[in-house]
PDB file of C-alpha atoms in Angstrom:
ATOM      1  CA  MET A   1      -5.231   9.033  -7.759  1.00  0.00           C
ATOM      2  CA  SER A   2      -1.769  10.393  -8.496  1.00  0.00           C
ATOM      3  CA  VAL A   3       0.444  12.911  -7.268  1.00  0.00           C
ATOM      4  CA  VAL A   4       2.552  13.667  -9.999  1.00  0.00           C
ATOM      5  CA  ARG A   5      -0.643  16.162 -12.598  1.00  0.00           C
ATOM      6  CA  SER A   6       0.569  15.997 -16.278  1.00  0.00           C
ATOM      7  CA  PRO A   7       0.369  19.211 -18.601  1.00  0.00           C
ATOM      8  CA  LEU A   8      -1.415  17.257 -21.336  1.00  0.00           C
ATOM      9  CA  PRO A   9      -5.390  18.047 -21.409  1.00  0.00           C
ATOM     10  CA  GLU A  10      -6.853  14.753 -20.418  1.00  0.00           C
ATOM     11  CA  GLU A  11      -8.035  13.258 -23.676  1.00  0.00           C
ATOM     12  CA  HIS A  12      -4.194  13.746 -24.622  1.00  0.00           C
ATOM     13  CA  LEU A  13      -3.222  12.145 -21.244  1.00  0.00           C
ATOM     14  CA  LYS A  14      -5.162   8.758 -22.293  1.00  0.00           C
ATOM     15  CA  VAL A  15      -3.252   8.165 -24.896  1.00  0.00           C
ATOM     16  CA  VAL A  16      -0.444   8.488 -24.662  1.00  0.00           C
ATOM     17  CA  ALA A  17      -0.492   6.828 -21.744  1.00  0.00           C
ATOM     18  CA  ASP A  18      -1.812   3.375 -23.196  1.00  0.00           C
ATOM     19  CA  ALA A  19       1.016   3.841 -25.961  1.00  0.00           C
ATOM     20  CA  LEU A  20       3.523   4.454 -23.157  1.00  0.00           C
ATOM     21  CA  GLN A  21       1.629   1.049 -21.509  1.00  0.00           C
ATOM     22  CA  GLY A  22       1.633  -0.580 -24.393  1.00  0.00           C
ATOM     23  CA  ALA A  23       5.577   0.145 -24.844  1.00  0.00           C
ATOM     24  CA  LEU A  24       6.460  -0.479 -21.641  1.00  0.00           C
ATOM     25  CA  VAL A  25       5.650  -4.587 -21.000  1.00  0.00           C
ATOM     26  CA  ASP A  26       6.531  -5.353 -25.392  1.00  0.00           C
ATOM     27  CA  LEU A  27       9.936  -4.091 -24.570  1.00  0.00           C
ATOM     28  CA  VAL A  28       9.510  -6.225 -20.858  1.00  0.00           C
ATOM     29  CA  ASP A  29       8.999  -9.006 -22.681  1.00  0.00           C
ATOM     30  CA  LEU A  30      11.129  -8.837 -25.123  1.00  0.00           C
ATOM     31  CA  HIS A  31      13.126  -8.363 -22.151  1.00  0.00           C
ATOM     32  CA  LEU A  32      12.773 -11.858 -21.023  1.00  0.00           C
ATOM     33  CA  VAL A  33      12.525 -13.610 -24.629  1.00  0.00           C
ATOM     34  CA  GLY A  34      15.863 -12.573 -25.740  1.00  0.00           C
ATOM     35  CA  LYS A  35      17.532 -14.141 -22.040  1.00  0.00           C
ATOM     36  CA  GLN A  36      15.095 -17.041 -22.564  1.00  0.00           C
ATOM     37  CA  ILE A  37      16.883 -17.559 -25.706  1.00  0.00           C
ATOM     38  CA  HIS A  38      20.230 -16.669 -24.444  1.00  0.00           C
ATOM     39  CA  TRP A  39      20.227 -19.488 -22.383  1.00  0.00           C
ATOM     40  CA  THR A  40      18.768 -22.476 -24.164  1.00  0.00           C
ATOM     41  CA  VAL A  41      19.953 -21.023 -27.341  1.00  0.00           C
ATOM     42  CA  VAL A  42      22.247 -24.540 -28.828  1.00  0.00           C
ATOM     43  CA  GLY A  43      24.017 -25.759 -32.404  1.00  0.00           C
ATOM     44  CA  PRO A  44      26.255 -23.812 -34.548  1.00  0.00           C
ATOM     45  CA  ARG A  45      25.710 -20.411 -34.469  1.00  0.00           C
ATOM     46  CA  PHE A  46      25.524 -20.620 -30.941  1.00  0.00           C
ATOM     47  CA  ARG A  47      28.369 -17.722 -29.770  1.00  0.00           C
ATOM     48  CA  THR A  48      26.802 -15.284 -32.294  1.00  0.00           C
ATOM     49  CA  ILE A  49      23.623 -15.276 -30.842  1.00  0.00           C
ATOM     50  CA  HIS A  50      24.410 -15.060 -27.119  1.00  0.00           C
ATOM     51  CA  LEU A  51      26.371 -12.461 -27.907  1.00  0.00           C
ATOM     52  CA  GLN A  52      23.824  -9.854 -29.907  1.00  0.00           C
ATOM     53  CA  LEU A  53      21.472 -11.547 -27.550  1.00  0.00           C
ATOM     54  CA  ASP A  54      22.848  -9.849 -24.977  1.00  0.00           C
ATOM     55  CA  GLU A  55      22.635  -6.342 -27.017  1.00  0.00           C
ATOM     56  CA  VAL A  56      19.017  -7.209 -27.622  1.00  0.00           C
ATOM     57  CA  VAL A  57      18.265  -7.551 -24.260  1.00  0.00           C
ATOM     58  CA  ALA A  58      20.523  -4.453 -22.595  1.00  0.00           C
ATOM     59  CA  THR A  59      18.309  -1.820 -25.184  1.00  0.00           C
ATOM     60  CA  THR A  60      14.843  -3.400 -24.183  1.00  0.00           C
ATOM     61  CA  ARG A  61      16.011  -2.608 -20.402  1.00  0.00           C
ATOM     62  CA  ASP A  62      17.242   0.778 -21.511  1.00  0.00           C
ATOM     63  CA  HIS A  63      14.058   1.642 -22.905  1.00  0.00           C
ATOM     64  CA  ALA A  64      11.911  -0.093 -21.212  1.00  0.00           C
ATOM     65  CA  ASP A  65      13.345   2.258 -18.281  1.00  0.00           C
ATOM     66  CA  THR A  66      12.984   4.756 -20.347  1.00  0.00           C
ATOM     67  CA  VAL A  67       9.656   4.162 -20.714  1.00  0.00           C
ATOM     68  CA  ALA A  68       8.485   3.797 -17.747  1.00  0.00           C
ATOM     69  CA  GLU A  69       9.952   6.902 -16.204  1.00  0.00           C
ATOM     70  CA  ARG A  70       8.033   9.162 -18.725  1.00  0.00           C
ATOM     71  CA  ALA A  71       4.889   7.936 -18.032  1.00  0.00           C
ATOM     72  CA  SER A  72       5.422   8.064 -14.377  1.00  0.00           C
ATOM     73  CA  ALA A  73       6.505  12.590 -15.472  1.00  0.00           C
ATOM     74  CA  LEU A  74       3.292  12.591 -16.911  1.00  0.00           C
ATOM     75  CA  GLY A  75       1.625  11.445 -13.713  1.00  0.00           C
ATOM     76  CA  VAL A  76       0.909   7.811 -15.158  1.00  0.00           C
ATOM     77  CA  ALA A  77       2.102   4.818 -13.554  1.00  0.00           C
ATOM     78  CA  PRO A  78       3.558   2.984 -14.979  1.00  0.00           C
ATOM     79  CA  ASP A  79       3.376  -1.177 -15.049  1.00  0.00           C
ATOM     80  CA  GLY A  80       5.370  -4.252 -15.490  1.00  0.00           C
ATOM     81  CA  ARG A  81       4.289  -6.699 -13.470  1.00  0.00           C
ATOM     82  CA  ALA A  82       4.406  -9.834 -14.469  1.00  0.00           C
ATOM     83  CA  GLN A  83       1.121 -11.609 -14.429  1.00  0.00           C
ATOM     84  CA  THR A  84       0.072  -7.578 -16.657  1.00  0.00           C
ATOM     85  CA  VAL A  85       3.193  -7.911 -19.267  1.00  0.00           C
ATOM     86  CA  ALA A  86       1.668 -11.755 -19.872  1.00  0.00           C
ATOM     87  CA  ALA A  87      -2.033 -10.236 -20.349  1.00  0.00           C
ATOM     88  CA  THR A  88      -1.014  -7.239 -22.637  1.00  0.00           C
ATOM     89  CA  SER A  89       2.050  -8.210 -24.861  1.00  0.00           C
ATOM     90  CA  GLY A  90       2.274  -8.241 -28.228  1.00  0.00           C
ATOM     91  CA  VAL A  91       5.001 -10.879 -28.171  1.00  0.00           C
ATOM     92  CA  ALA A  92       4.780 -14.638 -29.278  1.00  0.00           C
ATOM     93  CA  THR A  93       5.432 -16.788 -26.229  1.00  0.00           C
ATOM     94  CA  VAL A  94       9.116 -18.850 -26.590  1.00  0.00           C
ATOM     95  CA  LYS A  95       8.822 -22.703 -26.404  1.00  0.00           C
ATOM     96  CA  ASP A  96      10.248 -24.703 -23.584  1.00  0.00           C
ATOM     97  CA  GLY A  97      12.930 -26.046 -23.563  1.00  0.00           C
ATOM     98  CA  TRP A  98      16.075 -25.453 -26.005  1.00  0.00           C
ATOM     99  CA  THR A  99      16.340 -23.971 -28.948  1.00  0.00           C
ATOM    100  CA  GLU A 100      18.135 -24.525 -31.954  1.00  0.00           C
ATOM    101  CA  ASP A 101      20.348 -21.470 -33.333  1.00  0.00           C
ATOM    102  CA  THR A 102      18.399 -21.126 -36.679  1.00  0.00           C
ATOM    103  CA  GLN A 103      14.798 -21.264 -34.822  1.00  0.00           C
ATOM    104  CA  ALA A 104      16.398 -18.775 -32.493  1.00  0.00           C
ATOM    105  CA  ILE A 105      16.730 -16.549 -35.250  1.00  0.00           C
ATOM    106  CA  THR A 106      13.844 -16.683 -36.260  1.00  0.00           C
ATOM    107  CA  THR A 107      11.764 -16.481 -33.370  1.00  0.00           C
ATOM    108  CA  LEU A 108      13.738 -13.231 -31.901  1.00  0.00           C
ATOM    109  CA  VAL A 109      13.316 -12.022 -35.401  1.00  0.00           C
ATOM    110  CA  ASP A 110       9.841 -12.166 -35.321  1.00  0.00           C
ATOM    111  CA  ALA A 111       9.345 -10.754 -31.477  1.00  0.00           C
ATOM    112  CA  LEU A 112      10.997  -7.671 -33.190  1.00  0.00           C
ATOM    113  CA  GLY A 113       9.130  -7.559 -35.952  1.00  0.00           C
ATOM    114  CA  ALA A 114       6.095  -7.340 -34.105  1.00  0.00           C
ATOM    115  CA  VAL A 115       7.113  -4.917 -31.539  1.00  0.00           C
ATOM    116  CA  ILE A 116       8.553  -2.536 -34.108  1.00  0.00           C
ATOM    117  CA  THR A 117       4.849  -2.931 -35.744  1.00  0.00           C
ATOM    118  CA  ARG A 118       3.103  -2.178 -31.918  1.00  0.00           C
ATOM    119  CA  MET A 119       5.729   0.860 -32.017  1.00  0.00           C
ATOM    120  CA  ARG A 120       4.728   2.485 -35.109  1.00  0.00           C
ATOM    121  CA  GLU A 121       1.169   2.486 -34.099  1.00  0.00           C
ATOM    122  CA  ARG A 122       2.169   4.191 -31.221  1.00  0.00           C
ATOM    123  CA  ILE A 123       4.382   6.482 -32.182  1.00  0.00           C
ATOM    124  CA  ARG A 124       2.079   7.517 -35.130  1.00  0.00           C
ATOM    125  CA  ALA A 125      -0.718   7.730 -32.029  1.00  0.00           C
ATOM    126  CA  THR A 126       1.204  10.099 -30.714  1.00  0.00           C
ATOM    127  CA  ASP A 127       2.130  12.433 -33.049  1.00  0.00           C
ATOM    128  CA  GLU A 128      -0.340  15.369 -31.981  1.00  0.00           C
ATOM    129  CA  PRO A 129      -0.874  14.585 -27.985  1.00  0.00           C
ATOM    130  CA  ASP A 130       2.947  14.897 -27.018  1.00  0.00           C
ATOM    131  CA  PRO A 131       5.589  14.506 -29.860  1.00  0.00           C
ATOM    132  CA  VAL A 132       8.357  13.692 -26.541  1.00  0.00           C
ATOM    133  CA  THR A 133       6.845  10.294 -26.094  1.00  0.00           C
ATOM    134  CA  GLN A 134       6.853  10.301 -29.874  1.00  0.00           C
ATOM    135  CA  ASP A 135      10.581  11.221 -29.801  1.00  0.00           C
ATOM    136  CA  ILE A 136      10.804   8.217 -27.629  1.00  0.00           C
ATOM    137  CA  LEU A 137       9.290   5.942 -29.648  1.00  0.00           C
ATOM    138  CA  ILE A 138      10.859   6.693 -32.997  1.00  0.00           C
ATOM    139  CA  GLU A 139      14.661   6.521 -31.069  1.00  0.00           C
ATOM    140  CA  LEU A 140      13.237   2.733 -29.033  1.00  0.00           C
ATOM    141  CA  THR A 141      11.994   2.128 -32.169  1.00  0.00           C
ATOM    142  CA  ARG A 142      14.902   3.350 -34.533  1.00  0.00           C
ATOM    143  CA  ASP A 143      17.502   0.953 -32.169  1.00  0.00           C
ATOM    144  CA  LEU A 144      14.514  -1.998 -32.683  1.00  0.00           C
ATOM    145  CA  GLU A 145      14.744  -1.944 -36.238  1.00  0.00           C
ATOM    146  CA  LYS A 146      18.906  -1.557 -35.957  1.00  0.00           C
ATOM    147  CA  HIS A 147      18.567  -5.398 -33.360  1.00  0.00           C
ATOM    148  CA  HIS A 148      16.338  -6.545 -36.280  1.00  0.00           C
ATOM    149  CA  TRP A 149      18.809  -6.159 -39.139  1.00  0.00           C
ATOM    150  CA  MET A 150      21.690  -6.628 -37.661  1.00  0.00           C
ATOM    151  CA  PHE A 151      20.359 -10.201 -36.128  1.00  0.00           C
ATOM    152  CA  GLN A 152      19.360 -11.326 -39.988  1.00  0.00           C
ATOM    153  CA  ALA A 153      22.111  -9.851 -41.649  1.00  0.00           C
ATOM    154  CA  GLU A 154      24.193 -11.725 -39.268  1.00  0.00           C
ATOM    155  CA  ASN A 155      23.462 -14.829 -39.205  1.00  0.00           C
ATOM    156  CA  GLY A 156      22.738 -14.602 -42.793  1.00  0.00           C
ATOM    157  CA  GLY A 157      18.664 -13.914 -43.257  1.00  0.00           C
ATOM    158  CA  LEU A 158      18.323 -18.006 -42.127  1.00  0.00           C
ATOM    159  CA  ARG A 159      14.774 -18.300 -41.354  1.00  0.00           C
ATOM    160  CA  ALA A 160      13.911 -22.075 -39.883  1.00  0.00           C
TER     161      ALA A 160
END
């Protein structure tokens, strides 16, 4: 039961709700991946990576809030609980222990790439049902793609 009623037709609302929930989960997990690497990165590029990760984390947190509030505005209860994120995220698990700087770059670039790919699918899915949600997804994907580019460029395109 929802106390908020969406103006979207039910069949459109289902597509949009799935897109928003998937986006929320991926953003929450990307935030957690960023913080885990932030806390464990070691190596000659420590400072650069450490500071860049704070920027990625801030972006994901801000966009996660926007996505969750959009879902709420449409009468869909967002679910960012740990068990939901763990069960449905498209982001790979971060390895245990310390993370060498080159591995940190690879892990984050791969995580960003996976989320960007899924966001682009959601952008396509929401084109007809809800251009407002699509616009939110386009904006956040633009920001993630900028981090994806900058992280690689700043760190010389390093791949482990």
